[in-house]
Amino acid sequence: MAPHTGLVNTGLIDTEPAVRVRDLDRRFGERSVLSGLNLTIGRGEFVALLGQSGSGKSTLLRALAGLDHDVTGEGGIEVPGKLSVVFQDARLLPWLRVLDNVVLGLRDARAHGTRALAEVGLAGREKAWPNELSGGEQQRVALARSLVREPELLLADEPFGALDALTRAKMHVLLRNLCEAHHPAVLLVTHDVDEAITLADRILVLHKGHVAVEQTVDADITPARRAEIRARLLTALDGDTA
Amino acid sequence: MTITAPAGPIGTEDPVHQPPPVPRPEGITRTRRRRRLGPGRKIRGAGLLGPLILLAAWTIGSATGALDPRVLSAPWTVFTTAGTLWDNGRLQENLLTSTERFAYGLVLGVVAGTVLALIAGLSRWGEALLDGPVQIKRSIPALALLPLLILWLGIDEEMKVITIALGVFVPVYIHLHNGLRGIDSRYAELAETVGLGHAGFVRKVVLPGALPGFLLGLRFAVTAAWLSLVVVEQINATSGIGYMMELARTYGQTDVIIVGLVLYGLLGLLSDGLVRLIQRRALSWRRTLGS
Ligand SMILES: Nc1ncnc2c1ncn2[C@@H]1O[C@H](COP(=O)(O)OP(=O)(O)O)[C@@H](O)[C@H]1O
Ligand SMILES: [Mg+2]
């Protein structure tokens, strides 16, 4: 496995963090989804967010992305201006060709877009329609669309949830390589514990509206340590320890 | 156990010698194709088949005398009549007049429907002001307005074109408005995250997303335009295919009436084919069962 090169592991953490969330509350009607949530993500740090279905992972991510228009709640959120979102569905506009999807909203970025497509292994598919691509390829286009914006923060909400196991494993390698090349801070929402351990520098478990468990992952993790972390996270996900 | 049936591919129907359900050995591929759902493969020239059968029945009926020529002229009579009408120039003249009315009415109606739908589809105020009246208009057939239109506009070209336009703008409005309002909210979210402004959102997301609706509306509009044309041309017209037919009725010339009907039919088919062609070109990104 590729060694982790997140800045948190190389001792550069004392610079300004990329993300700072203080006392975040989010409610839907009477129901409180996030309460008193605190979160800091360092520059270039890869953080995975685990949590049961309905625990508020997407709500947190949408709050960070500024997409929660009609949601009530307070709290301080500091995020970089350059942030990109990758959704669970690739969310490509079917009437735009692949390259036009990648550079959507950008000006004079076609050369960059072509390069980004090559980076995700889709060189030569610039003119294809999204409908002509497989699910994995569509998600790679979505990754290229995010990367071409050179984000300081990449928010991803279960981006590989709809892919088969083999494609997902390939996407893991791709995402790691891309993050090493571009160094965005990443918040990856997932329900897959192994995915979190494979990809992240640090793993958070969301429970009862706040971060209940925090687990750093060593850069050169041994199988024994991996199993130990896995067990701890699985217990935390069951909600017993929180 | 011995199997006497020829060693067919697994899945071959054989009720007597059905092999017991053993795990399929590796290397044997399943050859029975699953039945394909959906309407199936396209038939070449499918659009012509039905009309040709009708034409054949008509020809046979006339040739055997089963069809009285006073009720329905024979195909060849209709054909020669069309030739005569062409030679003395009446056919072209009337065809041109009708096509002109159709085109003016269609363009006027499509433009009006598009503008209204854009206003109502892109702004809440526009919708509040416009949608109600259009829905009311929708429930009144354009042709029911004829008496009023005749009183207001007389019986000239103006009235005819306006009547056609009134029939045309409703389907364009309904389908385009529907398309504009039906844009997936997930795309709006995407547009926000990639930093598209309001104008960019309309240009890159809303309008292309509503195009299929618009083109569907256009197809209905073309049909509506022909329908209105046929009716207005029966009313005190002095030219046009409808006038030609109306005149033929007073002289009992079935053949001329049928020439008119065939012309209406051909023009309808032609214009619908044209819209479908536009549809295919403009929506090449869509893969549907029909294509
Ligand atoms: N727009 C909304 N309106 C009402 N309730 C919502 C809305 N979005 C999310 N919720 C509720 O908030 C809770 C957390 O949702 P979500 O953040 O999507 O969970 P997760 O992504 O962890 O599965 C769920 O109980 C969900 O029903
Ligand atoms: Mg979610």
Coordinates of C-alpha atoms and ligand atoms in Angstrom, one line a residue:
Chain A
M1 CA 0.0 0.0 0.0
A2 CA 1.2 3.5 -0.8
P3 CA 2.6 5.3 2.2
H4 CA 0.4 8.1 3.6
T5 CA 1.9 11.4 2.9
G6 CA -0.8 13.6 4.5
L7 CA 0.9 16.6 6.1
V8 CA -0.4 15.7 9.5
N9 CA 2.1 12.9 9.5
T10 CA 5.0 15.0 8.4
G11 CA 4.9 17.4 11.3
L12 CA 3.6 20.5 9.4
I13 CA 0.4 20.7 11.3
D14 CA 1.1 24.0 13.1
T15 CA 0.0 26.1 10.1
E16 CA -3.5 27.4 9.8
P17 CA -6.0 24.5 9.4
A18 CA -8.0 24.1 6.2
V19 CA -11.3 23.6 8.1
R20 CA -12.4 24.7 11.4
V21 CA -15.9 24.0 12.7
R22 CA -17.0 25.2 16.2
D23 CA -20.2 24.2 18.0
L24 CA -22.1 23.3 15.0
D25 CA -25.9 22.7 15.4
R26 CA -28.2 21.6 12.7
R27 CA -31.9 20.8 13.2
F28 CA -34.7 19.5 10.9
G29 CA -37.8 20.7 12.6
E30 CA -37.8 19.3 16.1
R31 CA -35.1 16.8 15.3
S32 CA -31.6 17.8 16.2
V33 CA -29.1 16.1 13.8
L34 CA -25.8 17.9 14.7
S35 CA -25.2 19.4 18.1
G36 CA -22.0 20.9 19.5
L37 CA -19.9 19.5 16.7
N38 CA -16.3 20.5 16.6
L39 CA -14.0 19.6 13.8
T40 CA -10.5 20.7 12.5
I41 CA -8.9 19.5 9.3
G42 CA -5.3 20.4 8.6
R43 CA -4.1 21.5 5.2
G44 CA -3.6 18.5 3.0
E45 CA -5.0 16.2 5.7
F46 CA -7.2 13.3 4.6
V47 CA -10.0 12.8 7.0
A48 CA -12.7 10.0 6.7
L49 CA -16.0 10.4 8.4
L50 CA -17.9 7.3 9.5
G51 CA -21.3 7.1 11.0
Q52 CA -24.5 5.1 10.9
S53 CA -27.0 5.8 8.3
G54 CA -28.9 8.9 9.3
S55 CA -26.2 10.1 11.8
G56 CA -25.8 13.4 10.0
K57 CA -22.7 12.8 7.8
S58 CA -24.3 14.3 4.7
T59 CA -25.8 17.1 6.8
L60 CA -22.3 18.1 8.0
L61 CA -20.8 17.8 4.6
R62 CA -23.6 20.0 3.1
A63 CA -23.0 22.5 5.8
L64 CA -19.3 22.7 4.9
A65 CA -20.2 23.0 1.2
G66 CA -22.6 25.8 2.0
L67 CA -25.5 23.8 0.4
D68 CA -27.8 23.8 3.4
H69 CA -30.0 26.8 2.5
D70 CA -33.2 26.0 4.4
V71 CA -31.6 24.3 7.4
T72 CA -31.8 25.9 10.8
G73 CA -28.8 25.9 13.1
E74 CA -25.9 27.8 14.5
G75 CA -22.2 27.4 14.7
G76 CA -18.9 28.7 13.2
I77 CA -17.7 27.3 10.0
E78 CA -14.4 28.3 8.4
V79 CA -13.6 26.6 5.0
P80 CA -11.3 27.6 2.2
G81 CA -12.8 29.5 -0.7
K82 CA -11.6 26.9 -3.2
L83 CA -13.6 23.8 -2.3
S84 CA -15.0 21.1 -4.5
V85 CA -17.7 18.5 -3.9
V86 CA -17.9 15.0 -5.2
F87 CA -21.3 13.4 -4.8
Q88 CA -22.4 9.8 -4.6
D89 CA -23.8 10.0 -8.0
A90 CA -21.3 11.4 -10.5
R91 CA -23.8 14.1 -11.3
L92 CA -22.7 14.9 -14.8
L93 CA -24.9 16.9 -17.0
P94 CA -26.1 14.4 -19.6
W95 CA -26.3 17.1 -22.3
L96 CA -22.7 18.2 -22.0
R97 CA -19.8 16.2 -23.3
V98 CA -17.3 14.9 -20.8
L99 CA -14.8 17.7 -21.2
D100 CA -17.5 20.3 -21.0
N101 CA -18.7 18.7 -17.8
V102 CA -15.2 18.8 -16.4
V103 CA -14.7 22.5 -17.1
L104 CA -18.3 23.5 -16.1
G105 CA -18.3 27.0 -14.7
L106 CA -14.7 27.6 -15.5
R107 CA -13.3 29.9 -18.2
D108 CA -10.5 29.0 -20.6
A109 CA -9.9 25.8 -18.8
R110 CA -10.1 23.3 -21.6
A111 CA -6.4 22.5 -21.6
H112 CA -6.5 22.0 -17.9
G113 CA -9.6 19.9 -18.2
T114 CA -8.0 17.7 -20.8
R115 CA -5.0 17.2 -18.5
A116 CA -7.3 16.4 -15.5
L117 CA -9.1 13.8 -17.6
A118 CA -5.8 12.2 -18.5
E119 CA -4.9 12.2 -14.8
V120 CA -8.0 10.1 -14.0
G121 CA -7.2 7.8 -16.9
L122 CA -9.8 9.1 -19.4
A123 CA -7.5 10.6 -22.0
G124 CA -9.2 10.6 -25.4
R125 CA -12.8 10.5 -23.9
E126 CA -13.2 14.2 -24.0
K127 CA -16.0 14.1 -26.6
A128 CA -18.0 11.2 -25.1
W129 CA -21.4 11.7 -23.7
P130 CA -21.7 10.9 -20.0
N131 CA -24.3 8.2 -20.9
E132 CA -21.7 6.3 -22.8
L133 CA -19.5 5.9 -19.8
S134 CA -19.6 3.2 -17.1
G135 CA -20.4 4.1 -13.5
G136 CA -16.7 4.0 -12.5
E137 CA -15.7 6.2 -15.5
Q138 CA -18.5 8.7 -14.7
Q139 CA -17.2 9.0 -11.2
R140 CA -13.7 9.5 -12.5
V141 CA -15.0 12.4 -14.6
A142 CA -16.5 13.8 -11.5
L143 CA -13.1 13.5 -9.8
A144 CA -11.5 15.3 -12.7
R145 CA -14.2 18.0 -12.5
S146 CA -13.3 18.5 -8.8
L147 CA -9.5 18.4 -9.3
V148 CA -9.4 20.9 -12.2
R149 CA -10.5 23.5 -9.8
E150 CA -7.4 22.9 -7.6
P151 CA -9.4 22.8 -4.4
E152 CA -7.9 23.4 -1.0
L153 CA -10.7 21.3 0.4
L154 CA -12.3 18.3 -1.3
L155 CA -15.6 17.1 0.1
A156 CA -16.8 13.7 -0.9
D157 CA -20.1 12.1 0.1
E158 CA -19.8 8.3 -0.3
P159 CA -18.3 8.9 -3.7
F160 CA -17.7 5.2 -4.3
G161 CA -20.8 3.8 -2.7
A162 CA -22.5 2.9 -6.0
L163 CA -19.4 1.1 -7.5
D164 CA -18.6 -2.5 -7.5
A165 CA -15.7 -3.8 -5.3
L166 CA -13.1 -4.0 -8.0
T167 CA -13.8 -0.6 -9.4
R168 CA -13.9 0.8 -5.9
A169 CA -10.4 -0.6 -5.1
K170 CA -9.1 1.1 -8.3
M171 CA -10.7 4.3 -7.4
H172 CA -9.0 4.2 -4.0
V173 CA -5.6 4.0 -5.6
L174 CA -6.5 6.8 -8.0
L175 CA -7.8 9.0 -5.2
R176 CA -4.7 8.5 -3.1
N177 CA -2.4 9.3 -6.0
L178 CA -4.4 12.4 -6.9
C179 CA -4.4 13.6 -3.3
E180 CA -0.6 13.1 -3.1
A181 CA -0.2 15.1 -6.3
H182 CA -2.6 17.9 -5.4
H183 CA -2.6 18.0 -1.6
P184 CA -6.1 19.1 -0.9
A185 CA -7.5 18.6 2.5
V186 CA -10.1 15.9 2.2
L187 CA -13.3 15.1 4.1
L188 CA -14.5 11.7 2.8
V189 CA -17.9 10.5 4.0
T190 CA -18.1 6.7 3.9
H191 CA -19.9 3.8 5.6
D192 CA -17.0 1.5 4.7
V193 CA -14.6 1.1 7.6
D194 CA -11.9 -0.6 5.4
E195 CA -12.1 2.2 2.9
A196 CA -11.6 4.7 5.7
I197 CA -8.5 2.9 7.0
T198 CA -7.1 2.5 3.5
L199 CA -7.4 6.1 2.5
A200 CA -7.4 8.4 5.6
D201 CA -4.8 9.9 7.9
R202 CA -7.5 10.3 10.5
I203 CA -10.9 8.8 11.0
L204 CA -13.9 10.3 12.8
V205 CA -17.0 8.6 13.9
L206 CA -20.1 10.7 14.0
H207 CA -22.6 9.7 16.7
K208 CA -25.4 11.5 18.4
G209 CA -24.6 14.7 16.5
H210 CA -21.0 15.1 17.3
V211 CA -17.6 13.4 16.7
A212 CA -17.7 10.6 19.2
V213 CA -14.5 8.8 18.2
E214 CA -11.3 10.0 16.6
Q215 CA -8.7 7.6 15.3
T216 CA -5.4 8.5 13.6
V217 CA -4.1 5.9 11.1
D218 CA -0.3 5.3 11.1
A219 CA 1.4 5.9 7.8
D220 CA 2.9 2.4 7.6
I221 CA 0.2 0.4 9.3
T222 CA 0.8 -3.2 10.2
P223 CA -1.9 -5.8 9.6
A224 CA -2.3 -6.3 13.4
R225 CA -2.7 -2.6 14.0
R226 CA -5.2 -2.4 11.1
A227 CA -7.3 -5.1 12.6
E228 CA -7.2 -3.4 16.0
I229 CA -8.3 0.0 14.5
R230 CA -11.0 -1.8 12.5
A231 CA -12.4 -3.5 15.6
R232 CA -12.4 -0.2 17.5
L233 CA -14.2 1.6 14.7
L234 CA -16.8 -1.1 14.2
T235 CA -17.6 -1.0 17.9
A236 CA -17.9 2.7 17.8
L237 CA -20.2 2.4 14.8
D238 CA -22.5 0.1 16.8
G239 CA -22.9 3.0 19.1
D240 CA -21.9 1.0 22.2
T241 CA -18.9 3.1 23.3
A242 CA -20.4 6.5 22.6
Chain B
M1 CA -27.1 -42.1 -15.7
T2 CA -27.1 -41.8 -19.5
I3 CA -28.2 -38.8 -21.3
T4 CA -29.6 -39.7 -24.7
A5 CA -30.5 -36.2 -25.9
P6 CA -27.9 -34.5 -28.1
A7 CA -25.4 -32.6 -26.1
G8 CA -27.0 -29.3 -26.4
P9 CA -26.0 -26.1 -24.7
I10 CA -27.1 -25.8 -21.1
G11 CA -30.6 -24.4 -20.9
T12 CA -32.0 -26.2 -24.0
E13 CA -35.6 -27.1 -23.3
D14 CA -36.1 -30.8 -23.1
P15 CA -38.8 -31.7 -20.7
V16 CA -38.0 -35.4 -20.7
H17 CA -34.3 -35.5 -20.5
Q18 CA -33.8 -32.5 -18.3
P19 CA -30.4 -33.0 -16.6
P20 CA -30.4 -32.7 -12.8
P21 CA -29.4 -29.2 -11.6
V22 CA -25.7 -29.8 -11.3
P23 CA -23.3 -26.8 -10.7
R24 CA -22.4 -25.6 -14.2
P25 CA -18.9 -26.8 -15.1
E26 CA -16.4 -24.1 -16.0
G27 CA -15.7 -23.5 -19.6
I28 CA -19.3 -24.1 -20.7
T29 CA -20.9 -20.9 -21.6
R30 CA -24.6 -20.3 -21.5
T31 CA -25.9 -19.8 -25.0
R32 CA -29.5 -19.2 -24.5
R33 CA -30.1 -15.5 -24.9
R34 CA -32.5 -13.8 -22.6
R35 CA -35.5 -12.3 -24.4
R36 CA -34.9 -8.6 -25.0
L37 CA -37.4 -6.3 -23.4
G38 CA -38.5 -3.1 -25.0
P39 CA -40.1 -2.9 -28.4
G40 CA -37.3 -4.8 -30.1
R41 CA -35.2 -4.1 -33.1
K42 CA -36.3 -1.4 -35.6
I43 CA -38.0 -2.4 -38.8
R44 CA -36.7 -0.6 -41.9
G45 CA -39.4 1.5 -43.6
A46 CA -41.8 0.7 -40.8
G47 CA -43.6 4.1 -41.2
L48 CA -44.6 3.3 -44.8
L49 CA -46.0 -0.2 -44.2
G50 CA -49.5 0.8 -42.8
P51 CA -50.1 3.5 -45.5
L52 CA -49.1 1.2 -48.3
I53 CA -51.6 -1.5 -47.1
L54 CA -54.3 1.1 -47.0
L55 CA -53.5 2.3 -50.5
A56 CA -53.6 -1.3 -51.8
A57 CA -57.0 -1.8 -50.2
W58 CA -58.3 1.4 -51.8
T59 CA -56.9 0.4 -55.2
I60 CA -58.5 -3.0 -55.1
G61 CA -61.8 -1.6 -53.9
S62 CA -61.9 0.9 -56.7
A63 CA -60.8 -1.6 -59.4
T64 CA -63.3 -4.2 -58.4
G65 CA -66.1 -1.6 -58.2
A66 CA -66.7 -2.3 -54.6
L67 CA -66.1 1.4 -54.0
D68 CA -68.6 3.8 -55.7
P69 CA -66.6 6.6 -57.3
R70 CA -69.2 9.1 -56.1
V71 CA -68.3 8.1 -52.5
L72 CA -64.6 7.7 -53.0
S73 CA -62.8 8.3 -56.3
A74 CA -60.3 5.8 -57.5
P75 CA -56.6 6.4 -56.7
W76 CA -55.8 6.9 -60.4
T77 CA -58.6 9.5 -60.8
V78 CA -57.3 11.4 -57.8
F79 CA -53.8 11.1 -59.4
T80 CA -54.9 12.6 -62.7
T81 CA -57.0 15.3 -61.0
A82 CA -53.9 16.3 -59.0
G83 CA -52.0 16.5 -62.4
T84 CA -54.7 18.7 -63.9
L85 CA -54.7 20.9 -60.9
W86 CA -51.0 21.2 -61.0
D87 CA -51.0 22.0 -64.7
N88 CA -53.5 24.8 -64.4
G89 CA -51.5 26.2 -61.4
R90 CA -54.3 26.0 -58.9
L91 CA -52.6 23.4 -56.8
Q92 CA -49.4 25.3 -56.3
E93 CA -51.2 28.5 -55.6
N94 CA -53.4 27.0 -52.9
L95 CA -50.6 25.0 -51.5
L96 CA -48.5 28.1 -51.1
T97 CA -51.2 30.0 -49.4
S98 CA -51.9 27.2 -46.9
T99 CA -48.3 26.7 -46.2
E100 CA -47.8 30.4 -45.6
R101 CA -50.7 30.5 -43.1
F102 CA -49.4 27.4 -41.4
A103 CA -45.8 28.8 -41.2
Y104 CA -46.9 32.3 -39.9
G105 CA -49.2 30.8 -37.3
L106 CA -46.7 28.2 -36.2
V107 CA -43.8 30.7 -35.8
L108 CA -46.0 33.2 -34.0
G109 CA -47.4 30.6 -31.7
V110 CA -44.1 29.0 -31.0
V111 CA -42.4 32.3 -30.2
A112 CA -45.3 33.4 -28.0
G113 CA -45.4 30.1 -26.2
T114 CA -41.6 30.1 -25.7
V115 CA -41.5 33.6 -24.4
L116 CA -44.4 33.1 -22.0
A117 CA -43.0 29.7 -20.8
L118 CA -39.5 31.3 -20.2
I119 CA -41.0 34.1 -18.2
A120 CA -43.2 31.7 -16.1
G121 CA -40.5 29.1 -15.8
L122 CA -37.7 31.3 -14.7
S123 CA -39.3 33.6 -12.3
R124 CA -41.9 33.0 -9.6
W125 CA -43.6 36.3 -10.3
G126 CA -43.8 35.4 -13.9
E127 CA -45.4 32.1 -13.0
A128 CA -47.9 33.8 -10.6
L129 CA -49.0 36.2 -13.3
L130 CA -49.0 34.0 -16.4
D131 CA -49.6 30.4 -15.5
G132 CA -53.2 30.9 -14.4
P133 CA -54.4 32.6 -17.6
V134 CA -52.6 30.1 -19.8
Q135 CA -54.1 27.2 -17.9
I136 CA -57.6 28.8 -18.4
K137 CA -56.9 29.3 -22.1
R138 CA -55.7 25.7 -22.2
S139 CA -59.1 24.4 -21.3
I140 CA -60.8 26.4 -24.0
P141 CA -60.1 24.9 -27.4
A142 CA -58.6 27.4 -29.8
L143 CA -61.4 26.8 -32.2
A144 CA -64.1 27.7 -29.7
L145 CA -62.6 31.3 -29.8
L146 CA -63.3 31.5 -33.5
P147 CA -66.6 33.5 -33.3
L148 CA -64.9 36.1 -31.1
L149 CA -61.8 36.2 -33.3
I150 CA -64.0 36.7 -36.4
L151 CA -65.8 39.6 -34.7
W152 CA -62.5 41.2 -33.6
L153 CA -60.3 40.5 -36.6
G154 CA -62.7 39.9 -39.5
I155 CA -62.3 37.0 -41.8
D156 CA -59.0 37.9 -43.4
E157 CA -55.5 36.4 -43.1
E158 CA -55.0 38.0 -39.7
M159 CA -57.8 36.0 -38.1
K160 CA -56.5 32.8 -39.6
V161 CA -52.9 33.2 -38.5
I162 CA -54.0 34.3 -35.0
T163 CA -56.3 31.3 -34.6
I164 CA -53.5 29.0 -35.6
A165 CA -51.1 30.7 -33.3
L166 CA -53.5 30.4 -30.4
G167 CA -53.7 26.6 -31.0
V168 CA -49.9 26.4 -31.2
F169 CA -48.8 28.4 -28.2
V170 CA -50.5 26.2 -25.6
P171 CA -48.6 22.9 -26.1
V172 CA -45.3 24.8 -26.5
Y173 CA -46.0 26.7 -23.3
I174 CA -47.1 23.6 -21.3
H175 CA -44.2 21.4 -22.3
L176 CA -41.5 24.0 -22.1
H177 CA -42.7 25.3 -18.8
N178 CA -42.9 21.7 -17.5
G179 CA -39.3 21.1 -18.7
L180 CA -38.1 24.3 -17.0
R181 CA -39.7 23.5 -13.7
G182 CA -38.7 19.9 -13.8
I183 CA -35.0 20.4 -13.7
D184 CA -33.5 18.0 -11.1
S185 CA -32.6 19.9 -8.0
R186 CA -29.4 17.9 -7.7
Y187 CA -28.2 19.8 -10.8
A188 CA -29.0 23.1 -9.1
E189 CA -26.8 21.9 -6.3
L190 CA -24.0 21.0 -8.6
A191 CA -24.3 24.4 -10.3
E192 CA -23.8 26.0 -6.9
T193 CA -20.8 24.0 -6.0
V194 CA -19.0 24.6 -9.4
G195 CA -19.8 28.3 -9.0
L196 CA -22.1 28.8 -11.9
G197 CA -23.9 32.2 -11.6
H198 CA -27.6 32.6 -12.3
A199 CA -27.0 33.2 -16.0
G200 CA -24.7 30.3 -16.3
F201 CA -27.1 28.1 -14.5
V202 CA -29.9 29.0 -16.9
R203 CA -27.7 28.6 -20.0
K204 CA -25.9 25.4 -19.1
V205 CA -28.4 23.6 -17.0
V206 CA -32.0 24.9 -17.2
L207 CA -32.3 25.5 -21.0
P208 CA -30.6 22.3 -22.2
G209 CA -32.5 20.4 -19.6
A210 CA -35.8 21.8 -20.8
L211 CA -35.0 21.2 -24.5
P212 CA -36.6 17.8 -24.6
G213 CA -39.8 19.2 -23.3
F214 CA -39.7 22.1 -25.7
L215 CA -39.3 19.7 -28.7
L216 CA -42.1 17.5 -27.5
G217 CA -44.3 20.7 -27.3
L218 CA -43.2 21.6 -30.8
R219 CA -44.4 18.3 -32.1
F220 CA -47.8 18.8 -30.6
A221 CA -47.7 22.4 -31.9
V222 CA -47.2 21.3 -35.5
T223 CA -50.2 19.0 -35.2
A224 CA -52.3 21.7 -33.6
A225 CA -51.3 24.1 -36.4
W226 CA -52.5 21.8 -39.2
L227 CA -55.7 21.2 -37.3
S228 CA -56.5 24.9 -36.9
L229 CA -55.5 25.5 -40.5
V230 CA -58.0 23.0 -41.8
V231 CA -60.8 24.6 -39.8
V232 CA -60.0 28.2 -40.6
E233 CA -59.7 27.5 -44.3
Q234 CA -63.3 26.2 -44.3
I235 CA -64.5 29.6 -43.1
N236 CA -65.0 32.1 -45.9
A237 CA -61.6 31.5 -47.5
T238 CA -60.9 32.6 -51.0
S239 CA -57.7 30.6 -51.4
G240 CA -55.9 27.7 -49.8
I241 CA -56.3 23.9 -49.8
G242 CA -59.3 24.2 -47.6
Y243 CA -61.0 26.6 -50.0
M244 CA -60.2 24.3 -52.9
M245 CA -61.9 21.4 -51.0
E246 CA -64.9 23.5 -50.0
L247 CA -65.4 24.5 -53.6
A248 CA -65.1 20.9 -54.7
R249 CA -67.8 20.0 -52.2
T250 CA -70.3 22.3 -53.8
Y251 CA -69.6 20.7 -57.2
G252 CA -69.5 17.2 -55.8
Q253 CA -65.9 16.6 -56.9
T254 CA -64.8 13.8 -54.5
D255 CA -61.4 13.5 -56.3
V256 CA -60.5 17.1 -55.6
I257 CA -61.5 16.7 -52.0
I258 CA -59.3 13.7 -51.7
V259 CA -56.4 15.6 -53.4
G260 CA -56.8 18.1 -50.6
L261 CA -56.9 15.5 -47.9
V262 CA -53.8 13.8 -49.2
L263 CA -52.0 17.1 -49.3
Y264 CA -52.9 17.9 -45.7
G265 CA -51.7 14.5 -44.8
L266 CA -48.5 14.8 -46.6
L267 CA -47.7 18.2 -45.2
G268 CA -48.5 17.0 -41.7
L269 CA -46.2 14.0 -42.1
L270 CA -43.5 16.1 -43.6
S271 CA -43.5 18.7 -40.9
D272 CA -43.7 16.1 -38.1
G273 CA -40.7 14.3 -39.7
L274 CA -38.9 17.6 -39.7
V275 CA -39.5 18.2 -36.0
R276 CA -38.4 14.6 -35.3
L277 CA -35.2 15.1 -37.2
I278 CA -34.5 18.2 -35.2
Q279 CA -35.3 16.2 -32.1
R280 CA -32.8 13.5 -33.0
R281 CA -30.1 16.0 -33.8
A282 CA -30.6 18.1 -30.7
L283 CA -31.0 15.3 -28.3
S284 CA -28.2 13.0 -29.5
W285 CA -27.0 12.7 -25.9
R286 CA -30.1 10.8 -25.0
R287 CA -30.2 7.0 -25.4
T288 CA -33.8 5.9 -25.3
L289 CA -35.7 2.8 -26.4
G290 CA -37.1 4.6 -29.4
S291 CA -33.8 5.4 -31.0
Ligands
LIG1 N1 -33.8 18.1 4.1 C1 -34.1 17.3 5.2 N2 -35.3 17.5 5.8 C2 -35.6 16.8 6.9 N3 -34.8 15.9 7.5 C3 -33.6 15.7 6.9 C4 -33.2 16.4 5.8 N4 -32.0 16.0 5.4 C5 -31.6 15.1 6.3 N5 -32.6 14.9 7.3 C6 -32.5 14.0 8.4 O1 -31.3 14.2 9.1 C7 -30.8 13.0 9.5 C8 -29.4 12.9 9.0 O2 -29.4 12.8 7.6 P1 -28.0 12.7 6.8 O3 -27.1 13.7 7.2 O4 -28.4 12.6 5.4 O5 -27.5 11.3 7.3 P2 -26.3 10.4 6.8 O6 -25.7 11.1 5.6 O7 -25.3 10.2 7.9 O8 -26.9 9.1 6.4 C9 -31.6 11.9 9.0 O9 -32.4 11.4 10.0 C10 -32.5 12.5 8.0 O10 -33.7 12.0 7.9
MG2 MG -25.6 10.5 3.5

